[in-house]
mmCIF file of C-alpha atoms and ligand atoms in Angstrom:
data_model
loop_
_atom_site.group_PDB
_atom_site.id
_atom_site.type_symbol
_atom_site.label_atom_id
_atom_site.label_comp_id
_atom_site.label_asym_id
_atom_site.label_seq_id
_atom_site.Cartn_x
_atom_site.Cartn_y
_atom_site.Cartn_z
ATOM 1 C CA MET A 1 28.631 -42.659 -10.001
ATOM 2 C CA SER A 2 25.144 -41.398 -10.794
ATOM 3 C CA ALA A 3 24.470 -38.359 -12.923
ATOM 4 C CA VAL A 4 23.085 -36.634 -9.849
ATOM 5 C CA LEU A 5 26.187 -37.337 -7.837
ATOM 6 C CA ALA A 6 28.191 -35.842 -10.676
ATOM 7 C CA ASP A 7 25.935 -32.769 -10.519
ATOM 8 C CA ARG A 8 26.675 -32.338 -6.803
ATOM 9 C CA ALA A 9 30.346 -32.510 -7.650
ATOM 10 C CA ARG A 10 30.176 -30.046 -10.512
ATOM 11 C CA PRO A 11 31.597 -26.581 -9.907
ATOM 12 C CA ALA A 12 29.309 -23.532 -10.210
ATOM 13 C CA PRO A 13 27.942 -23.278 -13.768
ATOM 14 C CA ALA A 14 29.817 -21.229 -16.326
ATOM 15 C CA ARG A 15 28.187 -17.987 -17.380
ATOM 16 C CA GLY A 16 25.378 -18.741 -19.833
ATOM 17 C CA ALA A 17 24.915 -22.343 -18.617
ATOM 18 C CA VAL A 18 21.547 -23.273 -17.092
ATOM 19 C CA PRO A 19 22.021 -23.184 -13.313
ATOM 20 C CA ALA A 20 20.369 -25.651 -10.909
ATOM 21 C CA ARG A 21 16.857 -24.563 -9.942
ATOM 22 C CA THR A 22 17.739 -24.425 -6.263
ATOM 23 C CA ALA A 23 21.112 -23.873 -4.631
ATOM 24 C CA LEU A 24 21.354 -24.975 -1.041
ATOM 25 C CA VAL A 25 23.478 -24.863 2.033
ATOM 26 C CA LEU A 26 23.213 -27.629 4.638
ATOM 27 C CA LEU A 27 23.783 -26.820 8.307
ATOM 28 C CA GLY A 28 24.392 -29.965 10.360
ATOM 29 C CA THR A 29 25.876 -33.241 9.168
ATOM 30 C CA GLY A 30 24.741 -35.448 12.049
ATOM 31 C CA VAL A 31 22.098 -38.170 11.955
ATOM 32 C CA VAL A 32 19.549 -36.164 9.931
ATOM 33 C CA GLY A 33 22.046 -34.061 7.948
ATOM 34 C CA GLY A 34 23.955 -37.224 6.980
ATOM 35 C CA ALA A 35 20.746 -38.855 5.714
ATOM 36 C CA PHE A 36 19.923 -35.658 3.816
ATOM 37 C CA LEU A 37 23.340 -35.775 2.092
ATOM 38 C CA ARG A 38 22.578 -39.337 0.985
ATOM 39 C CA LEU A 39 19.254 -38.176 -0.476
ATOM 40 C CA LEU A 40 21.072 -35.499 -2.470
ATOM 41 C CA ASP A 41 22.686 -38.362 -4.381
ATOM 42 C CA THR A 42 19.317 -39.645 -5.612
ATOM 43 C CA PRO A 43 17.448 -38.628 -8.786
ATOM 44 C CA ALA A 44 14.804 -36.808 -6.718
ATOM 45 C CA ALA A 45 17.415 -34.176 -5.898
ATOM 46 C CA ALA A 46 18.299 -33.465 -9.532
ATOM 47 C CA PRO A 47 17.080 -29.818 -9.423
ATOM 48 C CA LEU A 48 19.286 -29.078 -6.427
ATOM 49 C CA ARG A 49 22.901 -27.992 -6.141
ATOM 50 C CA LEU A 50 24.732 -28.139 -2.829
ATOM 51 C CA VAL A 51 26.991 -25.072 -2.502
ATOM 52 C CA GLY A 52 27.897 -25.263 1.171
ATOM 53 C CA VAL A 53 27.931 -27.612 4.161
ATOM 54 C CA ALA A 54 28.705 -26.936 7.804
ATOM 55 C CA ASP A 55 28.840 -28.608 11.177
ATOM 56 C CA SER A 56 29.365 -26.697 14.411
ATOM 57 C CA ARG A 57 33.073 -26.103 13.835
ATOM 58 C CA ARG A 58 33.898 -26.536 10.151
ATOM 59 C CA GLN A 59 32.347 -25.614 6.833
ATOM 60 C CA CYS A 60 33.068 -26.034 3.175
ATOM 61 C CA THR A 61 31.941 -24.171 0.057
ATOM 62 C CA ASP A 62 34.641 -25.397 -2.234
ATOM 63 C CA ALA A 63 33.377 -27.523 -5.166
ATOM 64 C CA ALA A 64 36.184 -30.054 -4.779
ATOM 65 C CA CYS A 65 35.415 -30.499 -1.064
ATOM 66 C CA LEU A 66 31.670 -30.816 -1.758
ATOM 67 C CA ALA A 67 32.152 -33.390 -4.512
ATOM 68 C CA GLY A 68 31.144 -37.019 -4.175
ATOM 69 C CA ARG A 69 31.076 -39.311 -1.165
ATOM 70 C CA GLY A 70 32.933 -38.942 2.121
ATOM 71 C CA LEU A 71 31.906 -35.301 2.471
ATOM 72 C CA ARG A 72 31.589 -35.457 6.247
ATOM 73 C CA GLU A 73 35.145 -36.769 6.567
ATOM 74 C CA ARG A 74 36.470 -34.151 4.121
ATOM 75 C CA LEU A 75 34.699 -31.474 6.124
ATOM 76 C CA GLN A 76 36.721 -32.507 9.156
ATOM 77 C CA ALA A 77 39.983 -32.755 7.240
ATOM 78 C CA GLU A 78 39.713 -29.825 4.813
ATOM 79 C CA GLY A 79 36.932 -27.643 6.209
ATOM 80 C CA GLU A 80 37.386 -23.995 7.022
ATOM 81 C CA ALA A 81 36.354 -22.220 10.200
ATOM 82 C CA ARG A 82 32.614 -21.515 10.551
ATOM 83 C CA ASP A 83 31.389 -18.272 9.042
ATOM 84 C CA ASP A 84 27.741 -17.934 8.039
ATOM 85 C CA ALA A 85 28.570 -14.965 5.770
ATOM 86 C CA VAL A 86 30.733 -17.185 3.557
ATOM 87 C CA LEU A 87 27.917 -19.759 3.258
ATOM 88 C CA LEU A 88 25.412 -17.065 2.262
ATOM 89 C CA ALA A 89 27.904 -15.651 -0.257
ATOM 90 C CA ALA A 90 28.141 -19.116 -1.840
ATOM 91 C CA LEU A 91 24.353 -19.131 -2.246
ATOM 92 C CA ASP A 92 24.431 -15.636 -3.765
ATOM 93 C CA ALA A 93 27.168 -16.626 -6.201
ATOM 94 C CA SER A 94 25.319 -19.750 -7.355
ATOM 95 C CA GLY A 95 23.168 -18.050 -9.997
ATOM 96 C CA ALA A 96 20.238 -20.270 -8.931
ATOM 97 C CA ALA A 97 16.722 -18.847 -8.963
ATOM 98 C CA ASP A 98 16.059 -20.247 -5.492
ATOM 99 C CA LYS A 99 18.440 -20.239 -2.600
ATOM 100 C CA ALA A 100 17.702 -22.466 0.361
ATOM 101 C CA ILE A 101 19.255 -22.938 3.784
ATOM 102 C CA VAL A 102 18.576 -26.349 5.328
ATOM 103 C CA ASP A 103 18.913 -26.387 9.115
ATOM 104 C CA ALA A 104 19.518 -29.935 10.372
ATOM 105 C CA THR A 105 20.870 -28.845 13.742
ATOM 106 C CA ALA A 106 19.324 -28.271 17.168
ATOM 107 C CA SER A 107 21.151 -24.948 17.547
ATOM 108 C CA THR A 108 19.098 -22.167 19.128
ATOM 109 C CA ALA A 109 21.591 -19.586 17.866
ATOM 110 C CA LEU A 110 21.175 -20.729 14.259
ATOM 111 C CA ALA A 111 17.385 -20.924 14.534
ATOM 112 C CA ALA A 112 17.358 -17.322 15.767
ATOM 113 C CA GLN A 113 18.830 -16.376 12.372
ATOM 114 C CA HIS A 114 15.931 -17.871 10.395
ATOM 115 C CA PRO A 115 13.842 -14.642 10.291
ATOM 116 C CA ARG A 116 16.865 -12.652 9.114
ATOM 117 C CA TRP A 117 17.674 -15.168 6.382
ATOM 118 C CA LEU A 118 14.044 -15.213 5.255
ATOM 119 C CA ALA A 119 13.969 -11.412 5.137
ATOM 120 C CA ARG A 120 17.048 -11.523 2.884
ATOM 121 C CA GLY A 121 15.192 -13.713 0.388
ATOM 122 C CA TYR A 122 16.528 -17.180 1.229
ATOM 123 C CA ARG A 123 14.175 -20.118 1.707
ATOM 124 C CA VAL A 124 14.659 -21.807 5.061
ATOM 125 C CA VAL A 125 13.880 -25.477 5.553
ATOM 126 C CA THR A 126 14.331 -26.867 9.040
ATOM 127 C CA ALA A 127 14.254 -29.877 11.320
ATOM 128 C CA ASN A 128 15.318 -27.520 14.110
ATOM 129 C CA LYS A 129 12.365 -26.867 16.447
ATOM 130 C CA THR A 130 13.975 -24.250 18.644
ATOM 131 C CA LEU A 131 12.536 -21.195 16.868
ATOM 132 C CA ALA A 132 8.936 -22.167 16.084
ATOM 133 C CA GLY A 133 8.773 -24.252 19.274
ATOM 134 C CA GLY A 134 10.689 -21.790 21.429
ATOM 135 C CA GLU A 135 10.086 -18.400 23.052
ATOM 136 C CA LEU A 136 7.021 -16.584 21.760
ATOM 137 C CA ALA A 137 9.140 -13.566 20.722
ATOM 138 C CA GLY A 138 11.152 -15.764 18.338
ATOM 139 C CA TRP A 139 8.010 -17.262 16.864
ATOM 140 C CA ARG A 140 6.573 -13.764 16.355
ATOM 141 C CA ALA A 141 9.761 -12.677 14.552
ATOM 142 C CA LEU A 142 9.306 -15.686 12.277
ATOM 143 C CA GLN A 143 5.670 -14.781 11.584
ATOM 144 C CA ALA A 144 6.729 -11.211 10.727
ATOM 145 C CA ALA A 145 9.221 -12.541 8.169
ATOM 146 C CA LEU A 146 6.616 -14.914 6.709
ATOM 147 C CA ALA A 147 4.062 -12.110 6.440
ATOM 148 C CA GLY A 148 6.427 -10.507 3.928
ATOM 149 C CA GLY A 149 5.967 -13.516 1.624
ATOM 150 C CA ALA A 150 9.028 -15.556 2.676
ATOM 151 C CA ARG A 151 8.773 -19.347 2.540
ATOM 152 C CA TYR A 152 9.591 -21.643 5.445
ATOM 153 C CA GLY A 153 9.632 -25.427 5.354
ATOM 154 C CA ASP A 154 8.950 -26.933 8.776
ATOM 155 C CA ALA A 155 7.429 -30.356 8.000
ATOM 156 C CA ALA A 156 10.392 -32.110 9.663
ATOM 157 C CA THR A 157 9.876 -30.384 13.018
ATOM 158 C CA VAL A 158 6.806 -32.413 14.051
ATOM 159 C CA GLY A 159 6.217 -36.103 13.383
ATOM 160 C CA ALA A 160 9.388 -36.260 11.247
ATOM 161 C CA GLY A 161 7.422 -35.285 8.169
ATOM 162 C CA LEU A 162 4.115 -37.052 8.867
ATOM 163 C CA PRO A 163 1.519 -34.729 7.275
ATOM 164 C CA VAL A 164 0.478 -33.111 10.535
ATOM 165 C CA LEU A 165 1.352 -29.441 10.186
ATOM 166 C CA SER A 166 0.167 -29.347 6.566
ATOM 167 C CA THR A 167 -3.155 -30.957 7.547
ATOM 168 C CA LEU A 168 -3.683 -28.599 10.470
ATOM 169 C CA ARG A 169 -2.991 -25.549 8.282
ATOM 170 C CA ARG A 170 -5.249 -26.817 5.526
ATOM 171 C CA LEU A 171 -8.132 -27.398 7.934
ATOM 172 C CA ARG A 172 -7.629 -23.953 9.417
ATOM 173 C CA ALA A 173 -7.552 -22.335 5.972
ATOM 174 C CA CYS A 174 -10.938 -23.962 5.325
ATOM 175 C CA GLY A 175 -12.371 -22.444 8.501
ATOM 176 C CA ASP A 176 -12.260 -25.693 10.467
ATOM 177 C CA ARG A 177 -11.390 -25.062 14.122
ATOM 178 C CA LEU A 178 -9.334 -27.332 16.332
ATOM 179 C CA LEU A 179 -11.340 -28.461 19.361
ATOM 180 C CA LYS A 180 -8.828 -30.940 20.716
ATOM 181 C CA LEU A 181 -5.438 -32.289 19.764
ATOM 182 C CA GLU A 182 -4.070 -35.303 21.535
ATOM 183 C CA GLY A 183 -1.248 -37.648 20.769
ATOM 184 C CA VAL A 184 2.096 -39.274 21.271
ATOM 185 C CA PHE A 185 4.735 -37.009 19.732
ATOM 186 C CA SER A 186 7.954 -38.786 20.695
ATOM 187 C CA GLY A 187 9.230 -41.976 19.062
ATOM 188 C CA SER A 188 11.305 -42.938 22.099
ATOM 189 C CA LEU A 189 8.545 -42.313 24.649
ATOM 190 C CA SER A 190 6.131 -44.145 22.357
ATOM 191 C CA TRP A 191 8.416 -47.198 22.281
ATOM 192 C CA LEU A 192 9.086 -47.086 26.024
ATOM 193 C CA PHE A 193 5.425 -47.075 27.062
ATOM 194 C CA ASN A 194 4.264 -49.390 24.252
ATOM 195 C CA SER A 195 6.826 -51.865 25.609
ATOM 196 C CA TYR A 196 6.378 -51.314 29.355
ATOM 197 C CA ASP A 197 4.094 -53.926 30.880
ATOM 198 C CA GLY A 198 5.393 -53.776 34.450
ATOM 199 C CA ARG A 199 7.255 -57.073 34.188
ATOM 200 C CA ARG A 200 10.667 -55.616 33.322
ATOM 201 C CA PRO A 201 11.955 -52.577 35.200
ATOM 202 C CA PHE A 202 11.503 -49.330 33.299
ATOM 203 C CA SER A 203 15.255 -48.622 33.576
ATOM 204 C CA ALA A 204 15.994 -51.892 31.726
ATOM 205 C CA LEU A 205 13.797 -50.703 28.862
ATOM 206 C CA LEU A 206 15.589 -47.360 28.875
ATOM 207 C CA ARG A 207 18.924 -49.144 28.512
ATOM 208 C CA GLU A 208 17.512 -51.187 25.622
ATOM 209 C CA ALA A 209 16.167 -48.023 23.976
ATOM 210 C CA ARG A 210 19.582 -46.354 24.201
ATOM 211 C CA ALA A 211 21.319 -49.432 22.791
ATOM 212 C CA GLY A 212 18.797 -49.623 19.942
ATOM 213 C CA GLY A 213 19.128 -45.914 19.140
ATOM 214 C CA TYR A 214 15.476 -45.124 20.025
ATOM 215 C CA ALA A 215 16.487 -42.900 22.931
ATOM 216 C CA GLU A 216 19.014 -40.082 23.245
ATOM 217 C CA PRO A 217 22.391 -40.940 24.827
ATOM 218 C CA ASP A 218 21.143 -38.938 27.834
ATOM 219 C CA PRO A 219 17.565 -40.282 28.141
ATOM 220 C CA ARG A 220 16.516 -37.231 30.172
ATOM 221 C CA CYS A 221 16.267 -35.328 26.844
ATOM 222 C CA ASP A 222 13.268 -37.558 26.091
ATOM 223 C CA LEU A 223 12.008 -38.135 29.637
ATOM 224 C CA SER A 224 11.875 -34.434 30.542
ATOM 225 C CA GLY A 225 9.052 -33.917 28.041
ATOM 226 C CA ALA A 226 10.786 -30.751 26.725
ATOM 227 C CA ASP A 227 11.016 -31.995 23.141
ATOM 228 C CA VAL A 228 7.346 -33.036 23.140
ATOM 229 C CA ALA A 229 6.439 -29.618 24.568
ATOM 230 C CA ARG A 230 8.258 -27.895 21.679
ATOM 231 C CA LYS A 231 6.259 -29.931 19.166
ATOM 232 C CA LEU A 232 3.038 -29.136 20.973
ATOM 233 C CA LEU A 233 3.923 -25.418 20.890
ATOM 234 C CA ILE A 234 4.553 -25.608 17.128
ATOM 235 C CA LEU A 235 1.199 -27.318 16.582
ATOM 236 C CA ALA A 236 -0.682 -24.999 18.939
ATOM 237 C CA ARG A 237 0.704 -21.965 17.119
ATOM 238 C CA ALA A 238 -0.163 -23.472 13.724
ATOM 239 C CA ALA A 239 -3.692 -23.982 15.059
ATOM 240 C CA GLY A 240 -4.028 -20.267 15.819
ATOM 241 C CA PHE A 241 -3.012 -20.070 19.485
ATOM 242 C CA ALA A 242 0.020 -18.157 20.722
ATOM 243 C CA PRO A 243 1.178 -19.808 23.950
ATOM 244 C CA ASP A 244 4.609 -19.047 25.365
ATOM 245 C CA CYS A 245 6.923 -21.830 26.533
ATOM 246 C CA ASP A 246 6.043 -21.438 30.212
ATOM 247 C CA GLU A 247 2.342 -21.850 29.444
ATOM 248 C CA VAL A 248 2.751 -25.518 28.569
ATOM 249 C CA ASP A 249 2.136 -27.692 31.617
ATOM 250 C CA VAL A 250 4.993 -30.201 31.332
ATOM 251 C CA GLN A 251 4.939 -33.161 33.710
ATOM 252 C CA GLY A 252 8.305 -34.754 32.990
ATOM 253 C CA LEU A 253 9.431 -38.158 34.215
ATOM 254 C CA VAL A 254 12.751 -37.140 35.771
ATOM 255 C CA PRO A 255 12.466 -36.631 39.533
ATOM 256 C CA ALA A 256 14.095 -33.455 40.877
ATOM 257 C CA PRO A 257 17.114 -35.171 42.528
ATOM 258 C CA LEU A 258 18.119 -36.712 39.169
ATOM 259 C CA ARG A 259 17.819 -33.541 37.065
ATOM 260 C CA ALA A 260 21.089 -31.811 37.931
ATOM 261 C CA LEU A 261 23.308 -34.899 37.679
ATOM 262 C CA ASP A 262 25.761 -35.328 34.848
ATOM 263 C CA ALA A 263 24.746 -37.925 32.256
ATOM 264 C CA GLU A 264 26.906 -40.695 33.670
ATOM 265 C CA ALA A 265 25.627 -40.223 37.224
ATOM 266 C CA PHE A 266 22.045 -40.223 35.942
ATOM 267 C CA LEU A 267 22.610 -43.466 34.025
ATOM 268 C CA ALA A 268 23.957 -45.039 37.216
ATOM 269 C CA ARG A 269 20.824 -44.032 39.146
ATOM 270 C CA MET A 270 18.159 -44.700 36.494
ATOM 271 C CA GLN A 271 16.662 -47.526 38.546
ATOM 272 C CA GLU A 272 15.231 -44.851 40.868
ATOM 273 C CA LEU A 273 12.583 -44.375 38.169
ATOM 274 C CA ASP A 274 11.449 -47.997 38.479
ATOM 275 C CA ALA A 275 9.356 -48.085 41.669
ATOM 276 C CA PRO A 276 7.238 -44.949 41.021
ATOM 277 C CA LEU A 277 6.517 -46.023 37.445
ATOM 278 C CA ALA A 278 5.684 -49.589 38.509
ATOM 279 C CA ALA A 279 3.163 -48.161 41.003
ATOM 280 C CA ARG A 280 1.572 -45.946 38.350
ATOM 281 C CA HIS A 281 1.447 -48.856 35.915
ATOM 282 C CA ALA A 282 -0.237 -51.126 38.466
ATOM 283 C CA ALA A 283 -2.780 -48.438 39.393
ATOM 284 C CA ALA A 284 -3.624 -47.862 35.715
ATOM 285 C CA ALA A 285 -3.897 -51.610 35.052
ATOM 286 C CA SER A 286 -6.288 -52.015 37.988
ATOM 287 C CA ARG A 287 -8.642 -49.626 36.144
ATOM 288 C CA GLY A 288 -8.190 -51.413 32.786
ATOM 289 C CA CYS A 289 -5.914 -48.641 31.495
ATOM 290 C CA VAL A 290 -2.353 -48.291 30.182
ATOM 291 C CA LEU A 291 0.175 -45.456 30.531
ATOM 292 C CA ARG A 292 1.058 -43.254 27.589
ATOM 293 C CA PHE A 293 3.139 -40.075 27.401
ATOM 294 C CA LEU A 294 0.529 -37.776 25.872
ATOM 295 C CA ALA A 295 0.532 -34.229 24.577
ATOM 296 C CA ARG A 296 -2.813 -32.452 24.718
ATOM 297 C CA LEU A 297 -4.214 -29.157 23.514
ATOM 298 C CA ASP A 298 -7.789 -28.133 24.209
ATOM 299 C CA ALA A 299 -10.156 -25.748 22.425
ATOM 300 C CA ASP A 300 -8.974 -22.836 24.599
ATOM 301 C CA GLY A 301 -5.322 -23.429 23.734
ATOM 302 C CA ARG A 302 -4.425 -25.009 27.083
ATOM 303 C CA ALA A 303 -1.430 -27.280 26.523
ATOM 304 C CA ARG A 304 -0.293 -30.188 28.669
ATOM 305 C CA VAL A 305 2.394 -32.836 28.311
ATOM 306 C CA GLY A 306 2.786 -35.816 30.611
ATOM 307 C CA LEU A 307 2.131 -39.419 31.517
ATOM 308 C CA THR A 308 -1.573 -40.232 31.258
ATOM 309 C CA GLU A 309 -3.764 -43.260 31.867
ATOM 310 C CA VAL A 310 -5.711 -44.182 28.755
ATOM 311 C CA PRO A 311 -8.324 -46.911 28.336
ATOM 312 C CA ALA A 312 -7.704 -49.823 25.980
ATOM 313 C CA THR A 313 -10.092 -48.241 23.457
ATOM 314 C CA HIS A 314 -7.956 -45.087 23.124
ATOM 315 C CA PRO A 315 -5.954 -44.952 19.846
ATOM 316 C CA ALA A 316 -2.752 -44.377 21.865
ATOM 317 C CA ALA A 317 -3.274 -47.698 23.650
ATOM 318 C CA ARG A 318 -2.975 -49.505 20.314
ATOM 319 C CA LEU A 319 0.323 -47.926 19.218
ATOM 320 C CA ASP A 320 3.229 -50.053 18.163
ATOM 321 C CA GLY A 321 7.023 -49.567 18.144
ATOM 322 C CA THR A 322 8.150 -45.954 17.831
ATOM 323 C CA ASP A 323 5.010 -44.719 16.066
ATOM 324 C CA ASN A 324 3.745 -41.202 16.656
ATOM 325 C CA LEU A 325 0.046 -40.428 16.867
ATOM 326 C CA PHE A 326 -1.904 -37.209 16.281
ATOM 327 C CA VAL A 327 -5.653 -37.228 16.973
ATOM 328 C CA LEU A 328 -7.351 -34.051 15.746
ATOM 329 C CA THR A 329 -10.902 -33.255 16.797
ATOM 330 C CA THR A 330 -12.233 -30.245 14.891
ATOM 331 C CA THR A 331 -15.596 -28.653 14.205
ATOM 332 C CA ARG A 332 -15.888 -30.835 11.079
ATOM 333 C CA TYR A 333 -14.072 -33.913 12.424
ATOM 334 C CA ARG A 334 -16.073 -33.960 15.640
ATOM 335 C CA ALA A 335 -17.963 -37.265 15.717
ATOM 336 C CA GLN A 336 -14.938 -39.134 14.439
ATOM 337 C CA PRO A 337 -11.541 -37.433 14.884
ATOM 338 C CA LEU A 338 -8.920 -37.260 12.170
ATOM 339 C CA VAL A 339 -6.048 -39.592 13.064
ATOM 340 C CA ILE A 340 -2.513 -39.392 11.696
ATOM 341 C CA GLN A 341 -0.169 -42.164 12.738
ATOM 342 C CA GLY A 342 3.218 -43.470 11.634
ATOM 343 C CA PRO A 343 6.965 -43.253 12.189
ATOM 344 C CA GLY A 344 7.612 -39.933 13.905
ATOM 345 C CA ALA A 345 11.386 -40.135 14.092
ATOM 346 C CA GLY A 346 14.282 -41.581 12.167
ATOM 347 C CA PRO A 347 16.910 -40.089 9.900
ATOM 348 C CA GLU A 348 15.492 -41.245 6.564
ATOM 349 C CA VAL A 349 11.949 -39.977 6.991
ATOM 350 C CA THR A 350 13.150 -36.748 8.606
ATOM 351 C CA ALA A 351 15.650 -36.104 5.798
ATOM 352 C CA GLN A 352 12.911 -36.868 3.286
ATOM 353 C CA ALA A 353 10.693 -34.251 4.951
ATOM 354 C CA LEU A 354 13.516 -31.731 4.489
ATOM 355 C CA LEU A 355 13.992 -32.700 0.848
ATOM 356 C CA GLY A 356 10.251 -32.527 0.220
ATOM 357 C CA ASP A 357 10.126 -28.989 1.601
ATOM 358 C CA VAL A 358 13.187 -27.874 -0.388
ATOM 359 C CA LEU A 359 11.645 -29.216 -3.600
ATOM 360 C CA ALA A 360 8.189 -27.789 -2.882
ATOM 361 C CA LEU A 361 9.437 -24.342 -1.910
ATOM 362 C CA GLY A 362 11.624 -24.140 -4.990
ATOM 363 C CA ASP A 363 8.838 -25.213 -7.333
ATOM 364 C CA PRO A 364 6.989 -22.135 -8.569
ATOM 365 C CA ILE A 365 3.921 -24.191 -9.507
ATOM 366 C CA ALA A 366 3.687 -25.916 -6.115
ATOM 367 C CA ALA A 367 4.371 -22.589 -4.394
ATOM 368 C CA GLU A 368 1.591 -20.958 -6.439
ATOM 369 C CA ARG A 369 -0.814 -23.740 -5.460
ATOM 370 C CA ARG A 370 -0.132 -23.128 -1.761
ATOM 371 C CA THR A 371 -0.930 -19.416 -1.855
HETATM 372 N N1 NAP B 1 17.135 -37.769 14.652
HETATM 373 C C1 NAP B 1 15.829 -37.755 14.334
HETATM 374 O O1 NAP B 1 15.200 -38.804 14.098
HETATM 375 C C2 NAP B 1 15.097 -36.440 14.237
HETATM 376 C C3 NAP B 1 13.748 -36.439 13.859
HETATM 377 C C4 NAP B 1 13.077 -35.213 13.713
HETATM 378 C C5 NAP B 1 13.765 -34.027 13.963
HETATM 379 N N2 NAP B 1 15.072 -34.074 14.365
HETATM 380 C C6 NAP B 1 15.750 -32.799 14.619
HETATM 381 O O2 NAP B 1 16.765 -32.652 13.632
HETATM 382 C C7 NAP B 1 17.854 -31.885 14.167
HETATM 383 C C8 NAP B 1 19.150 -32.685 13.989
HETATM 384 O O3 NAP B 1 19.027 -33.913 14.688
HETATM 385 P P1 NAP B 1 20.182 -35.011 14.600
HETATM 386 O O4 NAP B 1 19.610 -36.233 15.218
HETATM 387 O O5 NAP B 1 20.734 -35.073 13.221
HETATM 388 O O6 NAP B 1 21.284 -34.359 15.579
HETATM 389 P P2 NAP B 1 22.854 -34.677 15.618
HETATM 390 O O7 NAP B 1 23.146 -36.034 15.080
HETATM 391 O O8 NAP B 1 23.295 -34.326 16.993
HETATM 392 O O9 NAP B 1 23.486 -33.616 14.577
HETATM 393 C C9 NAP B 1 23.463 -32.251 14.814
HETATM 394 C C10 NAP B 1 24.381 -31.589 13.801
HETATM 395 O O10 NAP B 1 24.253 -30.169 13.948
HETATM 396 C C11 NAP B 1 25.573 -29.627 13.880
HETATM 397 N N3 NAP B 1 25.597 -28.285 14.431
HETATM 398 C C12 NAP B 1 25.404 -27.882 15.706
HETATM 399 N N4 NAP B 1 25.538 -26.531 15.793
HETATM 400 C C13 NAP B 1 25.817 -26.088 14.540
HETATM 401 C C14 NAP B 1 26.088 -24.821 13.974
HETATM 402 N N5 NAP B 1 26.095 -23.711 14.716
HETATM 403 N N6 NAP B 1 26.342 -24.727 12.644
HETATM 404 C C15 NAP B 1 26.343 -25.844 11.870
HETATM 405 N N7 NAP B 1 26.120 -27.085 12.347
HETATM 406 C C16 NAP B 1 25.859 -27.204 13.663
HETATM 407 C C17 NAP B 1 26.407 -30.632 14.640
HETATM 408 O O11 NAP B 1 27.780 -30.426 14.401
HETATM 409 P P3 NAP B 1 28.892 -31.084 15.386
HETATM 410 O O12 NAP B 1 28.925 -32.537 15.038
HETATM 411 O O13 NAP B 1 30.143 -30.358 15.011
HETATM 412 O O14 NAP B 1 28.449 -30.823 16.795
HETATM 413 C C18 NAP B 1 25.856 -31.914 13.997
HETATM 414 O O15 NAP B 1 26.459 -32.117 12.740
HETATM 415 C C19 NAP B 1 17.482 -31.621 15.647
HETATM 416 O O16 NAP B 1 16.888 -30.350 15.739
HETATM 417 C C20 NAP B 1 16.466 -32.707 15.948
HETATM 418 O O17 NAP B 1 15.567 -32.347 16.987
HETATM 419 C C21 NAP B 1 15.745 -35.233 14.501
#
């Protein structure tokens, strides 16, 4: 067992002992939360002490329950009923200088608590997009909390930690203005259209994507474009615009008759997507273009998400696998846009983005450098 693992297992420090620099609570132990727990057992997490973990139904703040491996299983077996107040009390009792809440869920109800937690002095680090990429009122509440000096780590919400939000904010702080943002913001939609050449039916690719874990169990989560629209909203707001959800023009790929079906019925009828997409593919190919599921923001803040024909020279046409792409044209990157590309999904990189934010927000020197 590593020294760090032992630290995670250690009960709260005795009075007079040096406490961990940052105490943290983890919300969500799924794909991303599970990867985050594994990272806590690495030397990089040495300044951190886990004092609470929760999934949607159970939680644990007890040192013996939090100790060592198999935490997710112990949570099920020994966990107590969910109560945010108990998790916050564990942070307060930790004696740590910094207290962080890591949100690795997709819960709208939890995200709505972020401003309140920030106002109470906790750091919040999140992979959950539903606040910053949700209703404008929620985003404004978040901005109000941040205006009071609170610190929010959101690198994991877009591009799974690719340096997109940080770059956009840095450019803006330097007075550089976004003229156009364009890209592929979904790993699954990237893979689907990078792979689709019209020879195999689109529904066969969807089945392969589900089997390979590149698509959600219900592929409509990806195909609707809603997740991409949330990311575009987060980026648009970081760029200085304030669009509301209904101002994003989302052209999803799920035809109306398939939207209300339950997941199983949709899976049984997925081949209804094949003919329309084959026709669009053939039309694009006849013009020397390929199809990509693009998100776009223009200089006036107009946001659009949908399937687009792009020429072979477009950076999106050259994407591979599940890569994400962000092409930023700004007043100073005008002749040649700034391009950020790389894995935009996956538990390890997303968990690493969370860890990076927890470490940076808890580091007084790094925090000083950012202000
Ligand atoms: N997977 C990726 O590659 C990726 C990349 C970037 C961002 N993200 C984002 O990261 C977040 C998590 O994704 P995931 O793939 O890890 O999802 P997941 O596997 O479905 O896990 C979600 C976790 O959240 C828990 N949860 C739900 N409501 C909760 C509540 N009220 N309190 C505490 N825990 C709660 C769930 O508990 P139960 O098991 O009890 O339901 C589960 O443990 C999402 O917002 C997602 O959009 C994911």
